[in-house]
Every structure is written in structure tokens, then in C-alpha cells.
PDB file of C-alpha atoms in Angstrom:
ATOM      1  CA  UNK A   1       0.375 -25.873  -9.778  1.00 38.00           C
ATOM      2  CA  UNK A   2      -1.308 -22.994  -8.683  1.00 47.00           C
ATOM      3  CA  UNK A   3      -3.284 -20.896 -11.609  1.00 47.00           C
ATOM      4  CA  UNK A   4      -2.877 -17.362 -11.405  1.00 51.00           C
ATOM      5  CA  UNK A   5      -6.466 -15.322 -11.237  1.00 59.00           C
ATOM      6  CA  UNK A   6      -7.106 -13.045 -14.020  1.00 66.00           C
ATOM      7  CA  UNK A   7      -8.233  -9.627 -12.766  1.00 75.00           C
ATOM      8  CA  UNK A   8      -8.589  -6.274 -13.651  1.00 86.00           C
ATOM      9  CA  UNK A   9      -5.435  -4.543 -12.799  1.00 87.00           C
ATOM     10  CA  UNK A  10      -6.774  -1.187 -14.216  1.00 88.00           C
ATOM     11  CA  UNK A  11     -10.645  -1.740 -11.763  1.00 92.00           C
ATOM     12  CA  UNK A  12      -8.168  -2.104  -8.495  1.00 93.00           C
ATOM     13  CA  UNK A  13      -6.024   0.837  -9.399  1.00 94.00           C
ATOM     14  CA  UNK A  14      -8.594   2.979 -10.042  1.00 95.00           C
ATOM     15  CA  UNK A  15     -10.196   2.100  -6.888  1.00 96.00           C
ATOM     16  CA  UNK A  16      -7.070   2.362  -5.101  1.00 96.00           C
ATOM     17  CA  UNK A  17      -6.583   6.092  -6.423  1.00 96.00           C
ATOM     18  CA  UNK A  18     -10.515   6.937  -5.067  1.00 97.00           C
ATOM     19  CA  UNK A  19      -9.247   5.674  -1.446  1.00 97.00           C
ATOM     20  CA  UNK A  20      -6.467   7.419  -2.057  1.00 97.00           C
ATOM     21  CA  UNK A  21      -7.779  10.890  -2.678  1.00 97.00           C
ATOM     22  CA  UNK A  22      -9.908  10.646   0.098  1.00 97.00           C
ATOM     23  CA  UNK A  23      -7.106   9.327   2.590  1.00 98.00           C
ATOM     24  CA  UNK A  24      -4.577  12.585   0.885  1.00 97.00           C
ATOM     25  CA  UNK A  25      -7.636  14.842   0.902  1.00 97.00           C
ATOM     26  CA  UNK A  26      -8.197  14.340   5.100  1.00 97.00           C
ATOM     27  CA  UNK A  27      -4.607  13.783   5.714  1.00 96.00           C
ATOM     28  CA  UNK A  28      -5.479  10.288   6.872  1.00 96.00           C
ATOM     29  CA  UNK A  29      -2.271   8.036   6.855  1.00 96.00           C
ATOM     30  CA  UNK A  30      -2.023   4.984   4.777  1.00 97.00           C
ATOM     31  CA  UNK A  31       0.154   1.940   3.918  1.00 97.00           C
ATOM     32  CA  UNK A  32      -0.750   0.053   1.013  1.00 98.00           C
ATOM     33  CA  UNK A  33       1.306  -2.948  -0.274  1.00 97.00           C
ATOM     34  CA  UNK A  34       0.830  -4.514  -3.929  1.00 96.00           C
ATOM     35  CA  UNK A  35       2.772  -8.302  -3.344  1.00 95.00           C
ATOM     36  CA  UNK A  36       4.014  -9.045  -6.889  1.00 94.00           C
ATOM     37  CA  UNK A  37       6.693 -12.443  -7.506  1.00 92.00           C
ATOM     38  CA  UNK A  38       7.807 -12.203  -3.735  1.00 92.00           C
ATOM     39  CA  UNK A  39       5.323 -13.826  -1.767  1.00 92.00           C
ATOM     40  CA  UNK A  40       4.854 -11.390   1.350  1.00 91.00           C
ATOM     41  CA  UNK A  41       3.732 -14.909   3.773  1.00 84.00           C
ATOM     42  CA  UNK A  42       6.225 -14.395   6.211  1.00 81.00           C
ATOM     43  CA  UNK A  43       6.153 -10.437   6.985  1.00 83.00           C
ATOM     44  CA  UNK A  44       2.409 -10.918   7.309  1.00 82.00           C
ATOM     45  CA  UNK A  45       2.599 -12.678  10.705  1.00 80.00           C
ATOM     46  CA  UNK A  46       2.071  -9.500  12.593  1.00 79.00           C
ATOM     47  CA  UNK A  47      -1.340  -8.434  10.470  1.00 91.00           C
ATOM     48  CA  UNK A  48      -5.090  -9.353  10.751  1.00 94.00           C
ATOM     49  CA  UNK A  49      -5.936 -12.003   7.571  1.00 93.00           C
ATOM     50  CA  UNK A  50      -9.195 -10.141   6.003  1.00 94.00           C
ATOM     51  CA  UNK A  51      -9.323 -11.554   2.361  1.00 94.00           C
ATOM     52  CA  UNK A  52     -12.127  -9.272   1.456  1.00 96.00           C
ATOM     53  CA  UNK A  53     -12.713  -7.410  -1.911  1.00 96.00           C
ATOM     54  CA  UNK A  54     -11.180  -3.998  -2.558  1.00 96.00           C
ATOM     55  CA  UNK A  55     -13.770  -1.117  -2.240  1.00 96.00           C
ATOM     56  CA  UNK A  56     -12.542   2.475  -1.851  1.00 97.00           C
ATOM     57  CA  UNK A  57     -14.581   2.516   1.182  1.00 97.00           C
ATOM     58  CA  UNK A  58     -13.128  -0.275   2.780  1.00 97.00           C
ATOM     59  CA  UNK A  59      -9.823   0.652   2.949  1.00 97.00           C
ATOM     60  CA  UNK A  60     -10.953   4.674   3.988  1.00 97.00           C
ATOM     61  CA  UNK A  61     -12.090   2.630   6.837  1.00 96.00           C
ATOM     62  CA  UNK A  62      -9.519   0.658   7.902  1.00 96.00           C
ATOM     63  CA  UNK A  63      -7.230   3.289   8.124  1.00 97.00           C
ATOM     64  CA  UNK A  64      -9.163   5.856   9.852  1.00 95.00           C
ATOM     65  CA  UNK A  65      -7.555   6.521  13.075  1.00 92.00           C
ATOM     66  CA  UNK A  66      -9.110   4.912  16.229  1.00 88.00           C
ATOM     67  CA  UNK A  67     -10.106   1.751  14.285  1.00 89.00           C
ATOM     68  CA  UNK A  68      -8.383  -1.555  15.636  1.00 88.00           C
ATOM     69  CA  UNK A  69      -6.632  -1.748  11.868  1.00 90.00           C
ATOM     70  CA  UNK A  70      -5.381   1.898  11.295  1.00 91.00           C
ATOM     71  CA  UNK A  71      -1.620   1.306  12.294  1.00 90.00           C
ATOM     72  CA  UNK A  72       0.321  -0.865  10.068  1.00 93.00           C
ATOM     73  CA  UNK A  73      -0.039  -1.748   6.066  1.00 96.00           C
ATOM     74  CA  UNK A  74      -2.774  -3.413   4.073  1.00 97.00           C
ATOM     75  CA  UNK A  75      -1.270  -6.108   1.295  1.00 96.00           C
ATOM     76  CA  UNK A  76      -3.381  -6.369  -2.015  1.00 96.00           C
ATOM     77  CA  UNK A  77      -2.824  -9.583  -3.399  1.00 94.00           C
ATOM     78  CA  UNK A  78      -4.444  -9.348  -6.961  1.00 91.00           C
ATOM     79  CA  UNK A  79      -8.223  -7.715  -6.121  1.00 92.00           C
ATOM     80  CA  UNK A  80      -8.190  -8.704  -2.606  1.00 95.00           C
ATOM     81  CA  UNK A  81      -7.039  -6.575   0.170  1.00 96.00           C
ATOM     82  CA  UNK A  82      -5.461 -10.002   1.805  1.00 95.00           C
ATOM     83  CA  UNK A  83      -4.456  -8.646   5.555  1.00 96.00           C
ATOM     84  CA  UNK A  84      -4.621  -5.568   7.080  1.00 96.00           C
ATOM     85  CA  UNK A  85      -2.193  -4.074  10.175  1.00 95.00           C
ATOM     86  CA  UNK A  86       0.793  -5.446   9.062  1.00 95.00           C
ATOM     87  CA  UNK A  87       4.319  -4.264   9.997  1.00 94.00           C
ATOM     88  CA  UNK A  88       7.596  -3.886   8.173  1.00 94.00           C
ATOM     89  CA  UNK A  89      10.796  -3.596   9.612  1.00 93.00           C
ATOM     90  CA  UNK A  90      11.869   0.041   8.490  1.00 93.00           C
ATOM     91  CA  UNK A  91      14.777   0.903   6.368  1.00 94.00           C
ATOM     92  CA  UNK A  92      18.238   1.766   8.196  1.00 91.00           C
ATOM     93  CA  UNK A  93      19.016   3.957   4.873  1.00 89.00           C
ATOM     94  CA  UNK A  94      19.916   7.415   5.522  1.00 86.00           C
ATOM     95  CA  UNK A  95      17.770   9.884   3.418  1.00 77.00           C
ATOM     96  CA  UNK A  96      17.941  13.477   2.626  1.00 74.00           C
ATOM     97  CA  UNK A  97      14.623  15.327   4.364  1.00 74.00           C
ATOM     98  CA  UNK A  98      12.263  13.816   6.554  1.00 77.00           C
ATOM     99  CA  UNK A  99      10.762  10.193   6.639  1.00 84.00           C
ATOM    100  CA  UNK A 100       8.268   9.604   9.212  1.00 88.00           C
ATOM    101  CA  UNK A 101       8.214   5.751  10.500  1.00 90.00           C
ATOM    102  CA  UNK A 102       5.601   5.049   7.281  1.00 93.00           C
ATOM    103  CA  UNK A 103       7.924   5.769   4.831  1.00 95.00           C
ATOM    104  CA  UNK A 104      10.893   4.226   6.187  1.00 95.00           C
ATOM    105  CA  UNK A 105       8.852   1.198   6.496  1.00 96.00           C
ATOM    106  CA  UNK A 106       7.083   1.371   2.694  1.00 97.00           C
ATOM    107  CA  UNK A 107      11.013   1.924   1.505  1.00 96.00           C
ATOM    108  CA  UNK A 108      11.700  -0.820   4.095  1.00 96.00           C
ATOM    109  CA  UNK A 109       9.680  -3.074   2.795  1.00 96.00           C
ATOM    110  CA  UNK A 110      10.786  -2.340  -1.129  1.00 96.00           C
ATOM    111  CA  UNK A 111      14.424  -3.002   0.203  1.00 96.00           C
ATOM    112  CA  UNK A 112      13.835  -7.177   0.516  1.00 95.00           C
ATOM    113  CA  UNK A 113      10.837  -7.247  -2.024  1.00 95.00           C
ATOM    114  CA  UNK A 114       9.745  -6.715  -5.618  1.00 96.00           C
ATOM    115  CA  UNK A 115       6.242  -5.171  -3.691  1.00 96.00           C
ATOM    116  CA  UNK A 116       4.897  -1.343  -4.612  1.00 96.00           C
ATOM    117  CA  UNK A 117       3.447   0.544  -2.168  1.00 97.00           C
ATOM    118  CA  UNK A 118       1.354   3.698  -1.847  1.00 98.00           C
ATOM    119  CA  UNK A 119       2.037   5.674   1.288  1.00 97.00           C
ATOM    120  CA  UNK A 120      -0.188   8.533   2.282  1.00 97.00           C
ATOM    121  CA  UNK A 121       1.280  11.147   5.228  1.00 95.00           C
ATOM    122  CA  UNK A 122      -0.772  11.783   8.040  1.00 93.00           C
ATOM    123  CA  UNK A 123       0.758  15.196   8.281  1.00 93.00           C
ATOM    124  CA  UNK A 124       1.166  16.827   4.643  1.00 94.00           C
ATOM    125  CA  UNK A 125      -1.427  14.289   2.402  1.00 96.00           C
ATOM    126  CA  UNK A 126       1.255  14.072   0.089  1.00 96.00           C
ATOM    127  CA  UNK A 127       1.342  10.596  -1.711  1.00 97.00           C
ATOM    128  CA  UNK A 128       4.244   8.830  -2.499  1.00 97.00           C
ATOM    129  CA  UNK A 129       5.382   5.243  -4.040  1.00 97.00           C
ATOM    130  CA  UNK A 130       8.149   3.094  -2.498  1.00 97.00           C
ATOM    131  CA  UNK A 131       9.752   0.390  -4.663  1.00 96.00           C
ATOM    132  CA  UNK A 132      13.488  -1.430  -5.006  1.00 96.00           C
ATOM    133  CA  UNK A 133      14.701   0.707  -1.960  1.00 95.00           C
ATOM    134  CA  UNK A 134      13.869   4.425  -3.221  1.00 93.00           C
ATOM    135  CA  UNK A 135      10.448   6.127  -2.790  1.00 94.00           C
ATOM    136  CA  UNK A 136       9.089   9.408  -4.562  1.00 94.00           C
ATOM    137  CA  UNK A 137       6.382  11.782  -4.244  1.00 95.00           C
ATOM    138  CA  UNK A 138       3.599  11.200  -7.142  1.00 96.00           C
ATOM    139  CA  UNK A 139       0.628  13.346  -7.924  1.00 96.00           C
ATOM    140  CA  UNK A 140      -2.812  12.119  -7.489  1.00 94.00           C
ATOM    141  CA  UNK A 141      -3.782  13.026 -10.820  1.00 94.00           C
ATOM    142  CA  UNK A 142      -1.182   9.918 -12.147  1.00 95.00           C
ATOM    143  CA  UNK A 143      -1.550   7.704  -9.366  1.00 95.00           C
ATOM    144  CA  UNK A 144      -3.762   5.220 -11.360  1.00 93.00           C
ATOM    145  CA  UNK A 145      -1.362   5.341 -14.510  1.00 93.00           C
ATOM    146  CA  UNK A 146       1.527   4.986 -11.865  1.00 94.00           C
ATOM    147  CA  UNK A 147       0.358   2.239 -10.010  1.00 93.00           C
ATOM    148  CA  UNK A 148      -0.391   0.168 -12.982  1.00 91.00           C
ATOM    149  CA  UNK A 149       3.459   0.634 -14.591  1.00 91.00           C
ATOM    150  CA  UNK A 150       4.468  -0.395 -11.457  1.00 91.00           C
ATOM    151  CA  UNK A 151       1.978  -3.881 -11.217  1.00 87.00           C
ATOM    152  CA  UNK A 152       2.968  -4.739 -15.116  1.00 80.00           C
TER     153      UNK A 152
END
């Protein structure tokens, strides 16, 4: 019977939204994965196991390009960023306007899961949420109330 940790959904949003600023602000591109009820074990075969706690700087790192973790996702599991450079198979849906290979894969991933996830383009900053097979664009200024609708 495993107990479900309490934590501070609003503390990891928040903290999420200061990475995310920084990663829209520098057009630095970013995956980020909330698991909810579907446990993400098997698609996390492919990524680096870091169980370490979130910090705004810590993921800024990880995805800044030339590090050995940039490409891929990061999965939060609760207030731990659980793995880092993990791939998804990308979605085979066709979409109206441009997805780069980070959407389709954050949509891709929302196709077979009940997981949220915050994508940040390399090339325009613009931050978007993918969840139950559709993503949309969302503004930084409601990313924290966004994210934490989504995680309820």
C-alpha cells in the first residue's frame, strides 16, 4: 500500500513558472512532464533517473543546450524532478500550423496518458500545455494558475 506524499502543489508550480520564464525569456527549449494516475515507468527507459528536488535553477540547467540532459523531457513526479532526457514517441495527428518534434511529442505523450506537460519552443519562447491529445498556447502570466487546474 503505497502512501501518497503530501506536497505543495502550488511551491512546485510556482517554481516551475520561474524556470519557465527564464527558459521562454532565452528561447531555451523545454519538455516538462507532470505524471498524474498513469504511472510514466515504462516510457522512462530511455531517460537518466535523477530524483532530485525541483529548483528553478535546476531545470534552467538541464535544459540548456550543450548539457548531456538538454534533449528529451524531464518527469515531475510530485516535488521531484524524477528523470531527465526522456523520449516520447510523437503524435501521428495531423495539426493545423507548425509543430516542431517537441510538441508532437508533449501532445504525443498526452495521447496514451493522463500526464500535463509544459513545452517551451526553442525558436519563438512561446509556452504551451499538452494534455488528452490537444495542446494550446498559454501565457506566462497564468502558467502557475494553469498548471495547478491541470495537477487537481
Amino acid at each position: 500500500n503505497e502512501t501518497e506524499k503530501v506536497y505543495d502543489r502550488h511551491a512546485v508550480c510556482q517554481k516551475i513558472s520561474i524556470a519557465v520564464e527564464t527558459l521562454s525569456r532565452t528561447k531555451t527549449g523545454a519538455l516538462i512532464t507532470f505524471e498524474k494516475g498513469v504511472k510514466l515507468n515504462d516510457i522512462v527507459k530511455t531517460g537518466t533517473l535523477l530524483h532530485a528536488p525541483i529548483t528553478p535553477e535546476l531545470l534552467i540547467t538541464i535544459f540548456y543546450p550543450g548539457t548531456r540532459l538538454h534533449d528529451g523531457a524531464v518527469i515531475i513526479k510530485g516535488d521531484m524532478i524524477q528523470y531527465a532526457s526522456v523520449f516520447y514517441t510523437p503524435t501521428t495527428k495531423v495539426f493545423a500550423g507548425k509543430y516542431g518534434s517537441r510538441h508532437r511529442a508533449a501532445i504525443g505523450i498526452s495521447e496514451i496518458t493522463d500526464s500535463v506537460t509544459v513545452v517551451v519552443s526553442e525558436e519563438t519562447g512561446l509556452i504551451s500545455i499538452a494534455t488528452d491529445g490537444s495542446i494550446e498556447n498559454v501565457e506566462l502570466s497564468g502558467l502557475t494558475k494553469a498548471l495547478s487546474n491541470y495537477l487537481d
